PDB file of C-alpha atoms in Angstrom:
ATOM      1  CA  MET A   1     161.560 -12.963 156.938  1.00 51.00           C
ATOM      2  CA  SER A   2     165.263 -12.613 155.184  1.00 55.00           C
ATOM      3  CA  ALA A   3     167.439 -14.632 153.568  1.00 58.00           C
ATOM      4  CA  THR A   4     169.795 -14.453 156.851  1.00 61.00           C
ATOM      5  CA  ASN A   5     167.289 -16.085 159.113  1.00 79.00           C
ATOM      6  CA  VAL A   6     165.650 -18.847 157.423  1.00 85.00           C
ATOM      7  CA  PRO A   7     166.663 -21.908 158.608  1.00 89.00           C
ATOM      8  CA  LYS A   8     169.168 -24.134 156.283  1.00 90.00           C
ATOM      9  CA  VAL A   9     169.491 -27.449 156.577  1.00 90.00           C
ATOM     10  CA  LEU A  10     172.868 -29.482 155.790  1.00 88.00           C
ATOM     11  CA  LEU A  11     172.717 -31.912 152.302  1.00 83.00           C
ATOM     12  CA  GLN A  12     174.519 -35.145 152.802  1.00 76.00           C
ATOM     13  CA  LEU A  13     175.751 -35.592 149.966  1.00 66.00           C
ATOM     14  CA  GLN A  14     177.521 -38.801 148.327  1.00 57.00           C
ATOM     15  CA  PRO A  15     180.488 -38.648 148.568  1.00 56.00           C
ATOM     16  CA  PRO A  16     180.946 -36.304 151.302  1.00 59.00           C
ATOM     17  CA  SER A  17     182.672 -32.990 150.646  1.00 64.00           C
ATOM     18  CA  LYS A  18     183.530 -31.371 154.302  1.00 64.00           C
ATOM     19  CA  SER A  19     185.186 -28.509 151.783  1.00 65.00           C
ATOM     20  CA  ASN A  20     181.887 -27.726 149.834  1.00 68.00           C
ATOM     21  CA  PRO A  21     178.882 -28.399 152.319  1.00 75.00           C
ATOM     22  CA  LEU A  22     175.709 -27.868 150.288  1.00 85.00           C
ATOM     23  CA  CYS A  23     172.646 -26.212 152.066  1.00 88.00           C
ATOM     24  CA  VAL A  24     169.394 -25.920 151.427  1.00 91.00           C
ATOM     25  CA  PRO A  25     166.798 -23.619 153.033  1.00 93.00           C
ATOM     26  CA  VAL A  26     164.011 -25.188 154.621  1.00 91.00           C
ATOM     27  CA  ILE A  27     161.464 -22.210 153.448  1.00 91.00           C
ATOM     28  CA  GLY A  28     161.088 -22.358 149.663  1.00 94.00           C
ATOM     29  CA  LEU A  29     159.045 -21.578 146.871  1.00 95.00           C
ATOM     30  CA  GLY A  30     157.356 -24.172 144.163  1.00 94.00           C
ATOM     31  CA  THR A  31     156.224 -24.165 141.431  1.00 94.00           C
ATOM     32  CA  ALA A  32     153.443 -26.063 139.959  1.00 91.00           C
ATOM     33  CA  ALA A  33     150.521 -24.777 139.368  1.00 79.00           C
ATOM     34  CA  VAL A  34     147.410 -26.434 137.413  1.00 61.00           C
ATOM     35  CA  HIS A  35     147.638 -23.527 135.290  1.00 69.00           C
ATOM     36  CA  ASN A  36     151.416 -21.723 135.443  1.00 72.00           C
ATOM     37  CA  ASP A  37     150.775 -18.584 133.938  1.00 83.00           C
ATOM     38  CA  GLY A  38     154.413 -17.648 132.862  1.00 86.00           C
ATOM     39  CA  ASP A  39     153.877 -13.700 134.134  1.00 91.00           C
ATOM     40  CA  THR A  40     152.565 -15.119 137.092  1.00 93.00           C
ATOM     41  CA  VAL A  41     155.017 -17.267 138.330  1.00 94.00           C
ATOM     42  CA  LYS A  42     157.624 -14.663 137.857  1.00 95.00           C
ATOM     43  CA  ALA A  43     156.198 -11.831 139.274  1.00 95.00           C
ATOM     44  CA  ALA A  44     155.141 -14.594 142.451  1.00 95.00           C
ATOM     45  CA  VAL A  45     159.283 -15.372 142.258  1.00 96.00           C
ATOM     46  CA  ILE A  46     160.044 -11.709 142.372  1.00 97.00           C
ATOM     47  CA  GLU A  47     158.287 -10.965 145.869  1.00 97.00           C
ATOM     48  CA  ALA A  48     159.195 -13.892 147.287  1.00 96.00           C
ATOM     49  CA  ILE A  49     163.458 -13.179 146.353  1.00 97.00           C
ATOM     50  CA  LYS A  50     161.948  -9.412 148.102  1.00 96.00           C
ATOM     51  CA  LEU A  51     160.881 -11.769 151.147  1.00 95.00           C
ATOM     52  CA  GLY A  52     163.857 -13.660 151.967  1.00 95.00           C
ATOM     53  CA  TYR A  53     162.902 -16.820 150.129  1.00 96.00           C
ATOM     54  CA  ARG A  54     166.109 -18.010 148.474  1.00 96.00           C
ATOM     55  CA  HIS A  55     165.073 -22.126 147.751  1.00 97.00           C
ATOM     56  CA  PHE A  56     162.467 -22.321 144.713  1.00 98.00           C
ATOM     57  CA  ASP A  57     161.337 -25.443 143.199  1.00 97.00           C
ATOM     58  CA  THR A  58     160.647 -26.209 139.558  1.00 96.00           C
ATOM     59  CA  ALA A  59     160.215 -29.086 136.994  1.00 95.00           C
ATOM     60  CA  ALA A  60     160.335 -29.248 133.273  1.00 92.00           C
ATOM     61  CA  GLN A  61     156.923 -30.752 133.985  1.00 91.00           C
ATOM     62  CA  TYR A  62     155.488 -27.574 135.449  1.00 92.00           C
ATOM     63  CA  GLY A  63     155.358 -25.355 132.949  1.00 91.00           C
ATOM     64  CA  SER A  64     157.300 -22.496 135.052  1.00 94.00           C
ATOM     65  CA  GLU A  65     161.132 -23.190 134.774  1.00 96.00           C
ATOM     66  CA  GLN A  66     161.500 -20.345 131.917  1.00 96.00           C
ATOM     67  CA  ALA A  67     159.517 -18.101 134.289  1.00 96.00           C
ATOM     68  CA  LEU A  68     161.501 -18.797 137.098  1.00 97.00           C
ATOM     69  CA  GLY A  69     165.152 -18.150 134.690  1.00 97.00           C
ATOM     70  CA  GLU A  70     163.368 -15.151 134.408  1.00 97.00           C
ATOM     71  CA  ALA A  71     162.722 -13.656 137.530  1.00 97.00           C
ATOM     72  CA  ILE A  72     166.348 -14.495 138.879  1.00 98.00           C
ATOM     73  CA  ALA A  73     167.499 -12.904 135.734  1.00 98.00           C
ATOM     74  CA  GLU A  74     165.225  -9.953 136.811  1.00 98.00           C
ATOM     75  CA  ALA A  75     166.390 -10.393 140.983  1.00 98.00           C
ATOM     76  CA  LEU A  76     169.887 -10.089 139.696  1.00 98.00           C
ATOM     77  CA  ARG A  77     169.279  -6.857 137.663  1.00 98.00           C
ATOM     78  CA  VAL A  78     167.881  -5.024 139.908  1.00 98.00           C
ATOM     79  CA  GLY A  79     169.968  -5.901 143.086  1.00 97.00           C
ATOM     80  CA  LEU A  80     167.720  -7.765 144.975  1.00 97.00           C
ATOM     81  CA  ILE A  81     170.529 -10.567 144.865  1.00 97.00           C
ATOM     82  CA  ALA A  82     174.230 -10.319 144.313  1.00 97.00           C
ATOM     83  CA  SER A  83     174.527 -13.371 142.637  1.00 96.00           C
ATOM     84  CA  ARG A  84     172.710 -16.883 141.071  1.00 96.00           C
ATOM     85  CA  ASP A  85     174.535 -18.552 143.802  1.00 94.00           C
ATOM     86  CA  GLU A  86     172.625 -17.214 146.951  1.00 95.00           C
ATOM     87  CA  LEU A  87     169.898 -18.757 145.698  1.00 97.00           C
ATOM     88  CA  PHE A  88     168.787 -22.747 146.004  1.00 97.00           C
ATOM     89  CA  ILE A  89     167.415 -23.933 142.586  1.00 98.00           C
ATOM     90  CA  THR A  90     165.726 -27.727 142.310  1.00 97.00           C
ATOM     91  CA  SER A  91     164.219 -28.985 139.206  1.00 98.00           C
ATOM     92  CA  LYS A  92     163.308 -32.424 138.283  1.00 97.00           C
ATOM     93  CA  LEU A  93     163.582 -35.109 135.186  1.00 97.00           C
ATOM     94  CA  TRP A  94     160.021 -35.874 134.547  1.00 96.00           C
ATOM     95  CA  CYS A  95     158.949 -39.739 133.671  1.00 94.00           C
ATOM     96  CA  CYS A  96     159.191 -39.249 130.015  1.00 95.00           C
ATOM     97  CA  ASP A  97     162.681 -38.523 130.192  1.00 97.00           C
ATOM     98  CA  ASN A  98     163.365 -41.103 132.701  1.00 96.00           C
ATOM     99  CA  HIS A  99     165.875 -43.543 130.257  1.00 97.00           C
ATOM    100  CA  PRO A 100     169.591 -43.288 130.287  1.00 98.00           C
ATOM    101  CA  HIS A 101     170.571 -41.422 126.713  1.00 98.00           C
ATOM    102  CA  LEU A 102     167.800 -38.858 127.450  1.00 98.00           C
ATOM    103  CA  VAL A 103     168.789 -37.661 131.137  1.00 98.00           C
ATOM    104  CA  LEU A 104     171.484 -35.428 130.434  1.00 98.00           C
ATOM    105  CA  PRO A 105     169.114 -33.999 127.417  1.00 98.00           C
ATOM    106  CA  ALA A 106     166.703 -32.702 129.526  1.00 98.00           C
ATOM    107  CA  LEU A 107     168.723 -31.159 132.391  1.00 98.00           C
ATOM    108  CA  GLN A 108     170.646 -29.686 129.832  1.00 98.00           C
ATOM    109  CA  ASN A 109     166.617 -28.395 128.701  1.00 98.00           C
ATOM    110  CA  SER A 110     165.844 -27.643 132.214  1.00 98.00           C
ATOM    111  CA  LEU A 111     169.198 -25.204 132.318  1.00 98.00           C
ATOM    112  CA  ARG A 112     168.660 -23.684 128.772  1.00 98.00           C
ATOM    113  CA  SER A 113     165.104 -22.723 129.903  1.00 97.00           C
ATOM    114  CA  LEU A 114     165.913 -21.537 133.585  1.00 98.00           C
ATOM    115  CA  LYS A 115     169.363 -19.769 131.886  1.00 98.00           C
ATOM    116  CA  LEU A 116     171.246 -21.015 134.565  1.00 98.00           C
ATOM    117  CA  ASP A 117     174.591 -22.615 134.574  1.00 98.00           C
ATOM    118  CA  TYR A 118     173.855 -25.214 137.182  1.00 97.00           C
ATOM    119  CA  LEU A 119     171.108 -26.543 139.377  1.00 97.00           C
ATOM    120  CA  ASP A 120     171.365 -26.880 143.318  1.00 95.00           C
ATOM    121  CA  LEU A 121     169.953 -30.100 143.251  1.00 95.00           C
ATOM    122  CA  TYR A 122     168.132 -31.997 140.743  1.00 96.00           C
ATOM    123  CA  LEU A 123     165.682 -34.696 141.199  1.00 96.00           C
ATOM    124  CA  ILE A 124     163.419 -38.206 139.524  1.00 96.00           C
ATOM    125  CA  HIS A 125     160.367 -36.396 139.289  1.00 94.00           C
ATOM    126  CA  TRP A 126     158.866 -40.141 139.603  1.00 92.00           C
ATOM    127  CA  PRO A 127     160.508 -43.520 140.211  1.00 92.00           C
ATOM    128  CA  ILE A 128     158.194 -44.686 137.051  1.00 94.00           C
ATOM    129  CA  THR A 129     159.178 -44.731 133.357  1.00 94.00           C
ATOM    130  CA  ALA A 130     156.727 -43.573 130.300  1.00 94.00           C
ATOM    131  CA  LYS A 131     158.217 -43.736 126.569  1.00 94.00           C
ATOM    132  CA  PRO A 132     160.347 -40.976 125.129  1.00 93.00           C
ATOM    133  CA  GLY A 133     157.968 -37.818 124.309  1.00 89.00           C
ATOM    134  CA  MET A 134     154.841 -38.725 127.008  1.00 85.00           C
ATOM    135  CA  TRP A 135     154.222 -36.231 128.821  1.00 82.00           C
ATOM    136  CA  GLU A 136     150.418 -35.933 129.721  1.00 83.00           C
ATOM    137  CA  MET A 137     149.184 -37.763 132.735  1.00 84.00           C
ATOM    138  CA  PRO A 138     147.376 -40.095 133.687  1.00 89.00           C
ATOM    139  CA  TYR A 139     149.322 -42.618 132.078  1.00 89.00           C
ATOM    140  CA  SER A 140     148.079 -45.495 130.500  1.00 90.00           C
ATOM    141  CA  GLU A 141     149.649 -48.863 131.098  1.00 91.00           C
ATOM    142  CA  GLU A 142     150.901 -48.975 127.614  1.00 92.00           C
ATOM    143  CA  SER A 143     152.665 -46.364 127.959  1.00 93.00           C
ATOM    144  CA  LEU A 144     154.504 -47.361 130.669  1.00 95.00           C
ATOM    145  CA  VAL A 145     157.792 -49.663 130.399  1.00 95.00           C
ATOM    146  CA  PRO A 146     160.594 -50.842 132.835  1.00 95.00           C
ATOM    147  CA  PHE A 147     161.938 -48.204 135.247  1.00 95.00           C
ATOM    148  CA  ASP A 148     166.212 -48.940 134.830  1.00 96.00           C
ATOM    149  CA  LEU A 149     167.122 -46.879 138.009  1.00 96.00           C
ATOM    150  CA  LYS A 150     170.634 -48.401 138.024  1.00 97.00           C
ATOM    151  CA  SER A 151     171.562 -46.821 134.524  1.00 98.00           C
ATOM    152  CA  VAL A 152     169.445 -43.696 135.177  1.00 97.00           C
ATOM    153  CA  TRP A 153     170.700 -43.195 138.514  1.00 96.00           C
ATOM    154  CA  ALA A 154     174.639 -43.261 136.827  1.00 97.00           C
ATOM    155  CA  ALA A 155     172.987 -40.650 134.155  1.00 97.00           C
ATOM    156  CA  MET A 156     172.289 -38.534 137.016  1.00 96.00           C
ATOM    157  CA  GLU A 157     175.752 -39.170 138.504  1.00 95.00           C
ATOM    158  CA  GLU A 158     177.477 -37.986 135.412  1.00 96.00           C
ATOM    159  CA  CYS A 159     175.221 -34.783 134.970  1.00 97.00           C
ATOM    160  CA  HIS A 160     176.768 -34.310 138.811  1.00 94.00           C
ATOM    161  CA  LYS A 161     180.887 -34.807 137.608  1.00 94.00           C
ATOM    162  CA  LEU A 162     179.928 -32.672 134.655  1.00 97.00           C
ATOM    163  CA  GLY A 163     179.288 -29.468 137.350  1.00 95.00           C
ATOM    164  CA  LEU A 164     175.363 -29.074 135.905  1.00 97.00           C
ATOM    165  CA  THR A 165     174.073 -30.010 139.288  1.00 95.00           C
ATOM    166  CA  LYS A 166     175.406 -29.948 142.711  1.00 93.00           C
ATOM    167  CA  SER A 167     173.536 -32.805 144.061  1.00 92.00           C
ATOM    168  CA  ILE A 168     170.988 -35.441 143.505  1.00 92.00           C
TER     169      ILE A 168
END
């Protein structure tokens, strides 16, 4: 497999963009694991890039963003890829950051961990909201609070307008 023959799917952006279409490679590597060892993640991502993978999925909750960022930097340094733009990077907003005022800081933290200027796709990980700072699952009923989808989505749209993510 090489990067040139991995099929891609055109994302249907809102609003549609004919001048700047965004395509996602249909084969990607997820970086979630029960025990996420940064060195293992970094090595796996570098090998995946050598094999032609260009789509990588991560999340703040996985603990793999820093290792993925290090792998991207290494791939650039040794010439496996010519630019970050060759990759499609997805990350996700975790439940305890699923509050309108925490969306932008959460994305900024992910970008810092990844050492990137933007994501290609930023998702709401799960459509539930936990109290801020509650990272561990499973959530007790007392840990959950009402999910303000409209306001969280507006905050996601603001992240897109700021150019921090190409799509949401």
